[in-house]
Each structure stands twice: as C-alpha cells, then as structure tokens.
CSV table of C-alpha atoms and ligand atoms in Angstrom, one decimal:
chain,number,residue,atom,x,y,z
E,1,UNK,CA,-0.1,0.0,0.0
E,2,UNK,CA,1.4,3.3,-1.1
E,3,UNK,CA,2.2,6.1,1.5
E,4,UNK,CA,3.0,9.9,0.8
E,5,UNK,CA,5.8,11.5,2.7
E,6,UNK,CA,5.5,15.1,3.0
E,7,UNK,CA,8.4,17.3,4.4
E,8,UNK,CA,6.9,20.5,5.8
E,9,UNK,CA,6.4,23.3,6.3
E,10,UNK,CA,5.8,24.0,2.7
E,11,UNK,CA,5.4,27.2,0.8
E,12,UNK,CA,3.2,26.9,-2.3
E,13,UNK,CA,3.6,29.0,-5.5
E,14,UNK,CA,2.5,29.0,-9.0
E,15,UNK,CA,-0.6,27.6,-10.3
E,16,UNK,CA,-2.5,24.2,-10.0
E,17,UNK,CA,-5.2,23.1,-12.5
E,18,UNK,CA,-7.9,20.9,-11.2
E,19,UNK,CA,-9.3,17.8,-13.0
E,20,UNK,CA,-12.6,17.0,-14.2
E,21,UNK,CA,-15.0,16.5,-11.3
E,22,UNK,CA,-14.9,12.8,-10.2
E,23,UNK,CA,-18.6,13.4,-8.8
E,24,UNK,CA,-19.8,14.5,-12.2
E,25,UNK,CA,-17.9,11.8,-14.1
E,26,UNK,CA,-19.2,8.9,-12.2
E,27,UNK,CA,-22.8,9.4,-13.0
E,28,UNK,CA,-22.0,10.5,-16.6
E,29,UNK,CA,-20.2,7.2,-17.0
E,30,UNK,CA,-23.4,5.5,-15.7
E,31,UNK,CA,-25.4,7.5,-18.1
E,32,UNK,CA,-23.4,6.1,-21.1
E,33,UNK,CA,-25.5,2.9,-20.7
E,34,UNK,CA,-28.6,4.7,-21.9
E,35,UNK,CA,-26.9,5.5,-25.3
E,36,UNK,CA,-27.0,2.9,-28.2
E,37,UNK,CA,-24.8,5.2,-30.2
E,38,UNK,CA,-21.2,6.1,-29.4
E,39,UNK,CA,-20.1,8.5,-26.3
E,40,UNK,CA,-16.9,10.1,-26.3
E,41,UNK,CA,-15.7,11.6,-22.9
E,42,UNK,CA,-12.9,14.1,-23.1
E,43,UNK,CA,-10.3,14.4,-20.1
E,44,UNK,CA,-11.8,11.6,-17.8
E,45,UNK,CA,-9.6,12.0,-14.6
E,46,UNK,CA,-7.2,9.1,-13.8
E,47,UNK,CA,-8.7,8.1,-10.7
E,48,UNK,CA,-9.4,4.6,-8.9
E,49,UNK,CA,-13.2,5.3,-9.0
E,50,UNK,CA,-13.2,6.3,-12.7
E,51,UNK,CA,-11.4,3.1,-13.4
E,52,UNK,CA,-13.7,1.0,-11.3
E,53,UNK,CA,-16.7,2.4,-13.1
E,54,UNK,CA,-15.2,1.7,-16.4
E,55,UNK,CA,-14.7,-1.8,-15.3
E,56,UNK,CA,-18.3,-2.1,-14.3
E,57,UNK,CA,-19.3,-0.8,-17.7
E,58,UNK,CA,-17.1,-3.3,-19.4
E,59,UNK,CA,-18.9,-6.1,-17.3
E,60,UNK,CA,-22.2,-4.9,-18.5
E,61,UNK,CA,-21.0,-5.1,-22.2
E,62,UNK,CA,-19.8,-1.7,-22.9
E,63,UNK,CA,-16.7,-1.5,-25.3
E,64,UNK,CA,-14.2,1.1,-24.2
E,65,UNK,CA,-11.4,2.5,-26.3
E,66,UNK,CA,-9.0,5.3,-25.4
E,67,UNK,CA,-7.3,7.7,-27.8
E,68,UNK,CA,-5.3,10.6,-26.2
E,69,UNK,CA,-7.5,12.4,-23.8
E,70,UNK,CA,-10.8,11.0,-25.4
E,71,UNK,CA,-12.5,7.8,-24.0
E,72,UNK,CA,-15.1,6.3,-26.3
E,73,UNK,CA,-17.9,4.1,-25.2
E,74,UNK,CA,-20.0,1.7,-27.2
E,75,UNK,CA,-22.9,0.7,-25.3
E,76,UNK,CA,-24.9,-0.5,-28.5
E,77,UNK,CA,-25.0,-4.2,-27.0
E,78,UNK,CA,-25.4,-4.5,-23.4
E,79,UNK,CA,-24.8,-8.2,-22.5
E,80,UNK,CA,-25.5,-8.1,-18.7
E,81,UNK,CA,-27.7,-6.1,-16.2
E,82,UNK,CA,-25.8,-7.3,-13.1
E,83,UNK,CA,-23.4,-5.2,-11.1
E,84,UNK,CA,-21.6,-7.6,-8.7
E,85,UNK,CA,-20.9,-7.3,-5.1
E,86,UNK,CA,-17.1,-7.5,-5.8
E,87,UNK,CA,-17.1,-4.1,-7.7
E,88,UNK,CA,-19.9,-2.5,-5.9
E,89,UNK,CA,-18.2,-2.9,-2.4
E,90,UNK,CA,-15.2,-1.1,-3.7
E,91,UNK,CA,-17.3,2.0,-5.0
E,92,UNK,CA,-20.8,3.1,-3.6
E,93,UNK,CA,-21.2,5.1,-6.7
E,94,UNK,CA,-21.8,1.6,-8.6
E,95,UNK,CA,-25.4,2.2,-7.5
E,96,UNK,CA,-25.8,4.9,-10.3
E,97,UNK,CA,-26.0,2.0,-13.0
E,98,UNK,CA,-29.5,1.0,-11.6
E,99,UNK,CA,-31.5,4.0,-13.1
E,100,UNK,CA,-29.9,3.8,-16.7
E,101,UNK,CA,-30.3,-0.2,-16.8
E,102,UNK,CA,-33.7,0.1,-15.9
E,103,UNK,CA,-34.4,2.8,-18.4
E,104,UNK,CA,-32.6,0.7,-21.2
E,105,UNK,CA,-33.3,-2.8,-20.3
E,106,UNK,CA,-36.3,-2.6,-17.8
E,107,UNK,CA,-34.2,-4.9,-15.6
E,108,UNK,CA,-31.3,-4.7,-13.3
E,109,UNK,CA,-29.6,-6.5,-10.3
E,110,UNK,CA,-27.2,-4.3,-8.2
E,111,UNK,CA,-25.5,-5.3,-5.2
E,112,UNK,CA,-26.5,-3.1,-2.2
E,113,UNK,CA,-23.7,-0.9,-1.4
E,114,UNK,CA,-23.9,-1.4,2.3
E,115,UNK,CA,-22.4,0.9,5.0
E,116,UNK,CA,-19.3,2.8,4.5
E,117,UNK,CA,-16.8,4.7,6.4
E,118,UNK,CA,-18.8,7.9,6.6
E,119,UNK,CA,-22.2,6.5,7.7
E,120,UNK,CA,-24.9,4.1,6.9
E,121,UNK,CA,-25.7,5.8,3.5
E,122,UNK,CA,-29.1,4.1,2.6
E,123,UNK,CA,-30.5,4.1,-0.8
E,124,UNK,CA,-34.2,4.1,0.0
E,125,UNK,CA,-34.8,7.4,-1.8
E,126,UNK,CA,-33.6,5.7,-5.0
E,127,UNK,CA,-35.6,2.7,-4.7
E,128,UNK,CA,-39.0,4.0,-3.5
E,129,UNK,CA,-39.1,6.4,-6.3
E,130,UNK,CA,-38.1,3.9,-9.0
E,131,UNK,CA,-41.1,1.9,-7.7
E,132,UNK,CA,-43.1,5.1,-8.3
E,133,UNK,CA,-41.9,4.8,-11.9
E,134,UNK,CA,-43.0,1.3,-12.4
E,135,UNK,CA,-40.2,-0.8,-11.0
E,136,UNK,CA,-40.9,-3.9,-9.0
E,137,UNK,CA,-38.2,-4.1,-6.5
E,138,UNK,CA,-36.9,-7.0,-4.2
E,139,UNK,CA,-33.9,-7.2,-2.0
E,140,UNK,CA,-32.4,-10.7,-2.3
E,141,UNK,CA,-29.1,-12.1,-1.1
E,142,UNK,CA,-27.6,-8.7,-0.8
E,143,UNK,CA,-28.7,-7.5,-4.3
E,144,UNK,CA,-31.4,-5.1,-5.3
E,145,UNK,CA,-33.4,-6.8,-8.2
E,146,UNK,CA,-35.5,-4.5,-10.2
E,147,UNK,CA,-37.7,-4.9,-13.1
E,148,UNK,CA,-40.5,-3.2,-15.1
E,149,UNK,CA,-40.9,-0.8,-17.8
E,150,UNK,CA,-40.0,2.9,-16.6
E,151,UNK,CA,-43.0,5.2,-16.9
E,152,UNK,CA,-43.2,8.8,-16.0
E,153,UNK,CA,-44.2,9.7,-12.6
E,154,UNK,CA,-44.6,12.8,-10.5
E,155,UNK,CA,-43.0,12.7,-7.0
E,156,UNK,CA,-40.9,14.8,-4.4
E,157,UNK,CA,-37.7,13.4,-2.9
E,158,UNK,CA,-38.0,13.4,1.0
E,159,UNK,CA,-34.4,14.8,1.3
E,160,UNK,CA,-32.5,16.3,-1.8
E,161,UNK,CA,-30.1,13.3,-2.3
E,162,UNK,CA,-27.5,13.9,-4.9
E,163,UNK,CA,-27.3,10.1,-5.9
E,164,UNK,CA,-31.1,9.6,-5.9
E,165,UNK,CA,-31.7,12.6,-8.1
E,166,UNK,CA,-29.1,11.5,-10.4
E,167,UNK,CA,-30.3,7.9,-10.7
E,168,UNK,CA,-33.9,8.9,-11.1
E,169,UNK,CA,-33.3,11.3,-13.9
E,170,UNK,CA,-31.3,8.8,-15.6
E,171,UNK,CA,-34.2,6.2,-15.2
E,172,UNK,CA,-36.6,8.9,-16.6
E,173,UNK,CA,-34.6,9.6,-19.9
E,174,UNK,CA,-36.2,6.8,-21.8
E,175,UNK,CA,-39.2,6.3,-19.7
E,176,UNK,CA,-42.9,6.5,-21.4
E,177,UNK,CA,-44.2,9.9,-20.7
E,178,UNK,CA,-43.2,12.9,-18.6
E,179,UNK,CA,-41.5,12.6,-15.0
E,180,UNK,CA,-41.4,15.5,-12.5
E,181,UNK,CA,-39.0,15.3,-9.7
E,182,UNK,CA,-39.6,17.9,-7.1
E,183,UNK,CA,-37.0,18.7,-4.0
E,184,UNK,CA,-34.1,17.5,-6.3
E,185,UNK,CA,-30.5,18.4,-5.0
E,186,UNK,CA,-28.8,21.3,-6.6
E,187,UNK,CA,-25.2,20.2,-6.7
E,188,UNK,CA,-23.6,21.5,-9.8
E,189,UNK,CA,-22.7,17.8,-10.8
E,190,UNK,CA,-26.4,17.3,-11.4
E,191,UNK,CA,-26.6,20.0,-13.7
E,192,UNK,CA,-23.6,18.6,-15.6
E,193,UNK,CA,-25.1,15.2,-15.9
E,194,UNK,CA,-28.4,16.7,-17.3
E,195,UNK,CA,-26.6,18.8,-19.7
E,196,UNK,CA,-24.6,15.7,-20.8
E,197,UNK,CA,-27.8,13.7,-21.1
E,198,UNK,CA,-29.5,16.6,-23.1
E,199,UNK,CA,-26.6,16.5,-25.6
E,200,UNK,CA,-27.3,12.8,-26.1
E,201,UNK,CA,-30.8,13.6,-26.9
E,202,UNK,CA,-32.7,13.6,-23.7
E,203,UNK,CA,-35.2,16.3,-22.7
E,204,UNK,CA,-34.6,17.6,-19.3
E,205,UNK,CA,-36.0,21.1,-18.2
E,206,UNK,CA,-35.5,22.8,-14.9
E,207,UNK,CA,-31.7,22.3,-14.7
E,208,UNK,CA,-30.1,24.4,-11.7
E,209,UNK,CA,-33.6,24.4,-10.0
E,210,UNK,CA,-35.3,22.2,-7.4
E,211,UNK,CA,-37.8,20.7,-9.9
E,212,UNK,CA,-36.6,18.7,-12.9
E,213,UNK,CA,-39.0,17.7,-15.7
E,214,UNK,CA,-38.0,14.8,-17.9
E,215,UNK,CA,-39.9,14.1,-21.0
E,216,UNK,CA,-39.2,10.6,-22.0
E,217,UNK,CA,-37.7,9.9,-25.4
E,218,UNK,CA,-37.2,6.6,-27.6
E,219,UNK,CA,-33.7,4.9,-27.5
E,220,UNK,CA,-33.5,5.7,-31.3
E,221,UNK,CA,-33.7,9.5,-30.6
E,222,UNK,CA,-30.4,9.6,-28.7
E,223,UNK,CA,-27.3,10.4,-30.7
E,224,UNK,CA,-23.5,10.2,-30.7
E,225,UNK,CA,-21.8,13.0,-28.6
E,226,UNK,CA,-18.7,14.3,-27.1
E,227,UNK,CA,-18.7,15.8,-23.5
E,228,UNK,CA,-16.3,17.1,-21.0
E,229,UNK,CA,-17.4,17.2,-17.4
E,230,UNK,CA,-17.0,20.4,-15.2
E,231,UNK,CA,-13.8,21.1,-13.1
E,232,UNK,CA,-13.7,19.5,-9.6
E,233,UNK,CA,-15.0,22.1,-7.1
E,234,UNK,CA,-13.9,20.0,-4.2
E,235,UNK,CA,-10.5,19.5,-5.4
E,236,UNK,CA,-10.3,23.1,-6.1
E,237,UNK,CA,-11.6,23.9,-2.5
E,238,UNK,CA,-8.9,21.6,-1.2
E,239,UNK,CA,-5.9,23.5,-3.0
E,240,UNK,CA,-7.5,26.8,-1.8
E,241,UNK,CA,-7.4,25.9,1.7
E,242,UNK,CA,-3.8,24.4,1.2
E,243,UNK,CA,-2.8,27.7,0.2
E,244,UNK,CA,-4.3,29.5,3.1
E,245,UNK,CA,-3.1,26.9,5.5
E,246,UNK,CA,0.6,27.6,4.3
E,247,UNK,CA,0.1,31.3,3.8
E,248,UNK,CA,1.1,31.0,0.2
E,249,UNK,CA,0.2,32.6,-3.1
E,250,UNK,CA,-1.4,30.2,-5.4
E,251,UNK,CA,-3.6,30.3,-8.5
E,252,UNK,CA,-6.2,27.4,-8.5
E,253,UNK,CA,-7.7,27.2,-12.2
E,254,UNK,CA,-9.8,24.9,-14.2
E,255,UNK,CA,-13.2,25.2,-12.6
E,256,UNK,CA,-16.0,27.6,-12.1
E,257,UNK,CA,-15.5,29.7,-8.9
E,258,UNK,CA,-19.4,30.0,-8.6
E,259,UNK,CA,-19.5,26.4,-7.7
E,260,UNK,CA,-17.7,27.2,-4.4
E,261,UNK,CA,-19.3,30.5,-3.8
E,262,UNK,CA,-20.2,29.7,-0.1
E,263,UNK,CA,-16.7,28.5,0.7
E,264,UNK,CA,-15.0,31.5,-0.7
E,265,UNK,CA,-17.5,33.8,1.1
E,266,UNK,CA,-17.0,32.1,4.3
E,267,UNK,CA,-13.0,32.2,3.8
E,268,UNK,CA,-13.3,35.9,2.9
E,269,UNK,CA,-15.3,36.6,6.0
E,270,UNK,CA,-12.5,34.7,8.0
E,271,UNK,CA,-9.8,37.3,6.4
E,272,UNK,CA,-8.8,35.3,3.3
E,273,UNK,CA,-7.5,37.3,0.2
E,274,UNK,CA,-9.0,35.7,-2.7
E,275,UNK,CA,-9.3,37.3,-6.1
E,276,UNK,CA,-11.9,35.6,-8.3
E,277,UNK,CA,-11.6,35.1,-12.2
E,278,UNK,CA,-13.8,33.3,-14.8
E,279,UNK,CA,-12.3,29.9,-14.3
E,280,UNK,CA,-9.8,30.4,-11.3
E,281,UNK,CA,-9.1,31.8,-7.9
E,282,UNK,CA,-5.9,33.6,-6.9
E,283,UNK,CA,-5.0,33.1,-3.4
E,284,UNK,CA,-2.7,35.5,-1.4
E,285,UNK,CA,-1.1,35.0,2.1
E,286,UNK,CA,-3.7,36.0,4.6
E,287,UNK,CA,-4.4,36.3,8.5
E,288,UNK,CA,-7.4,34.2,9.3
E,289,UNK,CA,-9.6,34.1,12.2
E,290,UNK,CA,-12.0,31.4,13.6
E,291,UNK,CA,-15.2,30.5,12.1
E,292,UNK,CA,-18.4,28.5,12.3
E,293,UNK,CA,-19.3,26.1,9.6
E,294,UNK,CA,-22.5,24.1,9.2
E,295,UNK,CA,-22.5,21.8,6.2
E,296,UNK,CA,-25.7,21.8,4.0
E,297,UNK,CA,-26.9,20.7,0.7
E,298,UNK,CA,-25.7,23.0,-2.2
E,299,UNK,CA,-25.6,25.8,-2.3
E,300,UNK,CA,-24.5,25.5,1.4
E,301,UNK,CA,-21.1,24.5,2.8
E,302,UNK,CA,-20.3,21.2,1.1
E,303,UNK,CA,-19.8,18.2,3.4
E,304,UNK,CA,-16.9,17.1,1.2
E,305,UNK,CA,-15.0,20.0,2.2
E,306,UNK,CA,-15.8,19.8,6.0
E,307,UNK,CA,-12.7,18.0,6.6
E,308,UNK,CA,-10.3,20.3,4.8
E,309,UNK,CA,-11.7,23.4,6.7
E,310,UNK,CA,-11.2,21.6,9.9
E,311,UNK,CA,-7.5,21.3,9.1
E,312,UNK,CA,-7.3,25.0,8.2
E,313,UNK,CA,-9.1,26.0,11.5
E,314,UNK,CA,-6.5,24.1,13.4
E,315,UNK,CA,-3.7,26.4,12.2
E,316,UNK,CA,-5.3,29.8,12.3
E,317,UNK,CA,-5.7,32.0,15.5
E,318,UNK,CA,-8.9,31.8,17.3
E,319,UNK,CA,-11.5,28.9,17.8
E,320,UNK,CA,-13.9,27.4,15.5
E,321,UNK,CA,-16.9,25.3,15.4
E,322,UNK,CA,-17.7,22.9,12.8
E,323,UNK,CA,-21.1,20.9,12.5
E,324,UNK,CA,-21.5,18.0,10.1
E,325,UNK,CA,-25.2,17.8,9.0
E,326,UNK,CA,-25.1,15.5,6.1
E,327,UNK,CA,-23.4,12.3,7.3
E,328,UNK,CA,-23.0,10.8,10.6
E,329,UNK,CA,-19.6,9.6,11.6
E,330,UNK,CA,-17.8,12.1,9.3
E,331,UNK,CA,-15.1,13.1,11.9
E,332,UNK,CA,-12.6,10.5,11.4
E,333,UNK,CA,-9.8,12.9,10.4
E,334,UNK,CA,-10.1,14.2,14.0
E,335,UNK,CA,-7.9,11.7,15.9
E,336,UNK,CA,-5.4,11.8,13.0
E,337,UNK,CA,-5.2,15.6,13.1
E,338,UNK,CA,-4.7,15.3,16.9
E,339,UNK,CA,-1.7,13.3,16.1
E,340,UNK,CA,-0.1,16.1,14.4
E,341,UNK,CA,-0.8,18.4,17.4
E,342,UNK,CA,-4.3,19.6,16.7
E,343,UNK,CA,-6.7,20.6,19.6
E,344,UNK,CA,-10.2,19.3,18.6
E,345,UNK,CA,-13.2,18.3,20.8
E,346,UNK,CA,-16.0,16.3,19.3
E,347,UNK,CA,-19.5,16.3,20.6
E,348,UNK,CA,-22.2,14.8,18.6
E,349,UNK,CA,-22.1,16.1,15.1
E,350,UNK,CA,-20.2,19.1,16.2
E,351,UNK,CA,-16.2,19.7,16.6
E,352,UNK,CA,-14.8,22.5,18.5
E,353,UNK,CA,-11.3,23.5,17.4
E,354,UNK,CA,-8.8,25.6,19.3
E,355,UNK,CA,-6.6,27.3,16.5
E,356,UNK,CA,-3.2,28.7,16.8
E,357,UNK,CA,-1.3,25.6,18.0
E,358,UNK,CA,1.7,24.6,15.9
E,359,UNK,CA,1.4,21.2,13.9
E,360,UNK,CA,4.4,18.9,14.0
E,361,UNK,CA,4.9,15.9,11.4
E,362,UNK,CA,3.7,12.3,12.4
E,363,UNK,CA,2.8,9.2,10.9
E,364,UNK,CA,-1.0,9.3,10.2
E,365,UNK,CA,-3.6,7.1,8.6
E,366,UNK,CA,-6.0,8.2,5.8
E,367,UNK,CA,-9.5,6.9,6.6
E,368,UNK,CA,-11.6,8.2,3.8
E,369,UNK,CA,-11.3,10.4,0.8
E,370,UNK,CA,-11.7,13.8,2.2
E,371,UNK,CA,-10.2,13.0,5.5
E,372,UNK,CA,-7.2,12.2,3.8
E,373,UNK,CA,-7.2,15.6,2.1
E,374,UNK,CA,-7.4,17.3,5.4
E,375,UNK,CA,-4.2,15.3,6.5
E,376,UNK,CA,-2.5,16.6,3.3
E,377,UNK,CA,-3.5,20.2,4.3
E,378,UNK,CA,-2.1,19.8,7.8
E,379,UNK,CA,1.0,17.9,6.7
E,380,UNK,CA,1.9,20.9,4.6
E,381,UNK,CA,1.6,23.2,7.5
E,382,UNK,CA,3.3,21.1,10.0
E,383,UNK,CA,7.0,21.2,10.8
E,384,UNK,CA,8.8,18.0,10.0
E,385,UNK,CA,8.0,14.9,8.3
E,386,UNK,CA,4.3,13.4,7.9
E,387,UNK,CA,3.9,10.0,6.4
E,388,UNK,CA,0.5,9.5,5.2
E,389,UNK,CA,-0.5,5.7,5.0
E,390,UNK,CA,-3.3,4.2,2.9
E,391,UNK,CA,-3.1,6.7,0.2
E,392,UNK,CA,-5.5,4.7,-1.9
E,393,UNK,CA,-8.1,6.7,-0.4
E,394,UNK,CA,-6.8,9.9,-2.0
E,395,UNK,CA,-6.2,8.0,-5.2
E,396,UNK,CA,-10.0,7.6,-5.4
E,397,UNK,CA,-10.5,11.5,-5.9
E,398,UNK,CA,-7.3,13.4,-6.3
E,399,UNK,CA,-6.0,13.0,-9.8
E,400,UNK,CA,-2.1,13.1,-10.1
E,401,UNK,CA,-2.0,14.5,-6.5
E,402,UNK,CA,1.8,14.0,-5.9
E,403,UNK,CA,2.7,15.6,-9.1
E,404,UNK,CA,0.6,18.6,-8.7
E,405,UNK,CA,1.8,19.1,-5.1
E,406,UNK,CA,5.4,18.8,-6.4
E,407,UNK,CA,4.6,21.2,-9.2
E,408,UNK,CA,3.6,23.9,-6.7
E,409,UNK,CA,6.6,23.4,-4.5
E,410,UNK,CA,5.8,20.5,-2.1
E,411,UNK,CA,8.5,18.2,-0.9
E,412,UNK,CA,6.6,15.0,-1.4
E,413,UNK,CA,7.4,11.5,-2.2
E,414,UNK,CA,5.3,8.3,-2.8
E,415,UNK,CA,6.6,5.2,-1.3
E,416,UNK,CA,5.5,1.5,-1.4
E,417,UNK,CA,6.9,0.1,2.0
E,418,UNK,CA,6.1,-3.5,0.9
E,419,UNK,CA,7.7,-3.0,-2.4
E,420,UNK,CA,10.7,-1.0,-1.1
E,421,UNK,CA,11.7,-3.7,1.4
J,501,UD1,C1,-22.9,12.4,-3.1
J,501,UD1,C2,-21.4,12.5,-3.4
J,501,UD1,C3,-20.6,12.6,-2.1
J,501,UD1,C4,-21.1,13.8,-1.1
J,501,UD1,C5,-22.7,13.7,-1.0
J,501,UD1,C6,-23.3,14.9,-0.4
J,501,UD1,C7,-21.0,11.4,-5.4
J,501,UD1,C8,-20.5,10.1,-6.1
J,501,UD1,N1,-20.9,11.4,-4.0
J,501,UD1,O1,-23.1,11.4,-2.4
J,501,UD1,O2,-19.2,13.0,-2.3
J,501,UD1,O3,-20.6,13.8,0.1
J,501,UD1,O4,-23.4,13.6,-2.5
J,501,UD1,O5,-23.1,16.2,-1.1
J,501,UD1,O6,-21.5,12.3,-6.0
J,501,UD1,N2,-29.8,9.5,2.0
J,501,UD1,C9,-30.9,8.8,2.2
J,501,UD1,N3,-31.4,8.0,1.5
J,501,UD1,C10,-30.9,7.7,0.2
J,501,UD1,C11,-29.9,8.5,-0.3
J,501,UD1,C12,-29.5,9.4,0.7
J,501,UD1,O7,-31.2,8.7,3.5
J,501,UD1,O8,-31.6,7.0,-0.7
J,501,UD1,C13,-29.1,10.4,3.0
J,501,UD1,C14,-27.7,10.0,3.2
J,501,UD1,O9,-27.5,9.0,4.0
J,501,UD1,C15,-27.1,11.3,3.4
J,501,UD1,C16,-27.9,12.4,2.7
J,501,UD1,O10,-29.0,11.7,2.4
J,501,UD1,O11,-27.2,11.6,5.0
J,501,UD1,C17,-27.1,12.9,1.6
J,501,UD1,O12,-26.6,11.8,0.7
J,501,UD1,P1,-26.5,11.9,-1.0
J,501,UD1,O13,-26.8,13.2,-1.4
J,501,UD1,O14,-27.6,11.0,-1.6
J,501,UD1,O15,-25.1,11.7,-1.0
J,501,UD1,P2,-24.4,10.7,-2.1
J,501,UD1,O16,-25.2,10.8,-3.5
J,501,UD1,O17,-24.2,9.2,-1.6
C-alpha cells in the first residue's frame, strides 16, 4: 500500500489546474449505458473510482477504447444487467447504474452498497421512487433486483439526495411519458449530468432548480456525442485551503468559482484574500480568524470540504466550531489531526477546534477520501515529516496528486513500503 511522505512546512507557489470532477464523471459514465450510439468523454480524470466504473461498464457489455484524452464508449450491445458485489463494495457510486439499466433494459440486479466509512448511507430514496416509476423491487441475497418498464411519474424526494436525483433522472430519460422530480438536489454535478444527457438527446428541463422535468424519449432518438465534465470544485477547494494553511500565493484554475461561492464567502469573512476570475481563484497570504461552519446541501457549505476546513481551522488564530449535518460519523480525520498536534473536541455532530497551535509531522492514517485531504493540508503546514498511510483513499478522488503538489513546491514522495523492502 502506497504512502505519501511530506516534508513541511511547505510554501506553495505558481498555479495548479484541477481535473474534471469525479462526482460529475461517475454518474455521466453510468449515463453512457443509456446510449446505443457512441459516447466520447474528454479528459476523464485518472482516478481509481473512474477505473472501477469503467470496469463495471465493461462487465455490462460496454466496449471502451482510449485515444489520447478521449475515451470512447460503445454501449450498443449490453450483455448483462448485473453489478456484482465485488465491484460495488469497492465503490458506492456503482448504484448509479441502476437507473440507466432500468431505463434501457427494464431490468437490473445491483449489489447493495452497504455501509461505508462515513455512515450508513441508505439508498431508500433511489428505490422507493423507482417503484413510483413502475419498477418492482426485491432485495435478495444482498442484491437489489428491479424490473419493469419505466413510466413517467410525479414525486418529491423526501431529502435532496445527490445520488437519488441523478439515478432517477437517468431512469426517466427513456421512460414512457413525463417525469417530474421535486425537491431535487442542486449540486452542480447534477446540472452537468443533465447537460450531458440533453446533449445525448434527452429532454430535461429545470436544470439548476429544485424541480426537474424529464420528457421520456425513444432510444432511437439518442445520438453520438462528445462531452467534457466540469472542473472539480472539491479538489479546487482543497488546494485553496492548502494555500491558506501555508500562507502562500497560489492560483487554482480549471473550474467555475461560482460552484464554491459559499466556501469562498466564508473564507473571505475569515480574512482570506481571494481574487476571483472566470475559471480561477488567486489566493494571497492571509491572516485568518476562527469560524463557524455548518455543512448543508448545495448551495450551502459542502460536506466534502468539511474535513479540509477543519485542518485549516487548526492552524489559524482563534477558535472554530464545525457541525456536520449531512453524514453521521464524518469526523474520522479528528484523531489523525490530533496526532499532528491539533486541539479538537468532538461532541455529537459538532467539533470545537482551538486554533493557533503549531502542528508537527507524524505518521498518520488516511481513513476516507476527504479525511485524507485534510491530512494533506495539515501535513503541508506542519513542521517536519508526515507520512500518510493508505493513500489509496486519496487516489480515489485526487488525480495526479503528488505531481500536482510537487509542481507547486511541495517536498513530497510516494513510497511503497512493501515493495521497497
Ligand atoms: C454524493 C457525493 C458525495 C457527497 C454527497 C453529499 C457522489 C459520487 N458522491 O453522495 O461525495 O458527500 O453527495 O454532497 O456524487 N440518503 C438517504 N437515502 C437515500 C440517499 C441518501 O437517507 O436514498 C441520505 C444519506 O444517508 C445522507 C444524505 O442523504 O445522509 C445525503 O446523501 P446523498 O446526497 O445521497 O449523497 P451521495 O449521493 O451518496
């Protein structure tokens, strides 16, 4: 298992370009299953989750070829409708194939994702609403078995779940008649998926609002297309906070700054000097003060950036209070940050952080994707050597991480202690 060794404190400089958003590409890849014509995806990020999703598509009969930065998918002949436990257990987003398989084949068997490191993460909203669209669903031997022709329906989500919105939109693309989904999630990745599907020939209206209307089309109306997903707002936020944590000047580019407006507004209130461009943010060294963060569905503060702002809060003068309102059990970075010298007290879903204590390098363990990003930020600011074990968590979501860090001035190496023996 690889580990990253970071020698701090680091001073960052220059610019870093974020990759296409993992959380946009995963549902888009599942959306490929709808299209009997070719789909060409530009600049897919080189990430473990993306490779896993491609493997899953291949198991379902999709032929994949790669030419430079374009990956071409031929889903004309789907040979299976089963997503096995072996793949689903490694990546929860495998559940995204349920909606498109139901749309295209009226049949799907997908392993239940089960619990994960950041909480129980049920899929009841995906399933109950698919039932409203005509699916008969049974749970057998750890699998969701669904069958039935998708037909338009009108329903509201009990909670604006990102994954459920995406799955149900995909299920509705080839349904008989019109589907109206109320109380949809508003995350930019959903708009990106809808734009991709519309370019394919789907008829989705209301993009960017809480109500999406999908007029079902025939499979034969879908067309060959090329698409490039939006830049990764969470990767961008991570680099922004890394720059602030190390009091550096850094340009973070390749994404839409409006997608992290809530975060930048909050950082500016804390004292951050941030200049906004059309597709970049320029960060300057800043003196920050403590803050209060409440994670919320978009456009609120994203849960996926909670761990990173906690790492930043440890390093600034003043105290901070961070509440996690989306996932239970999403404070696994706390014990690891404490190993570096952070002072954090957790009570229920809130963490109280005493800022201003110097961090020092130590061996730490990555526990989930965003928790690991927090450890990177802390390691950059800490004095001495931090070894981050179980880097595979980071490799799920941060493309080319060590090279990008090196290019902005970080002393970082990747080691494989097993291989190096
Ligand atoms: C997506 C993101 C993830 C992000 C999250 C919230 C992807 C691949 N992942 O995850 O990075 O942290 O949005 O922004 O895009 N819930 C239910 N029943 C359901 C579905 C969800 O109770 O059927 C609950 C969840 O347990 C959680 C909340 O709703 O408490 C939000 O989950 P959801 O928005 O669905 O997140 P994901 O789509 O899993």
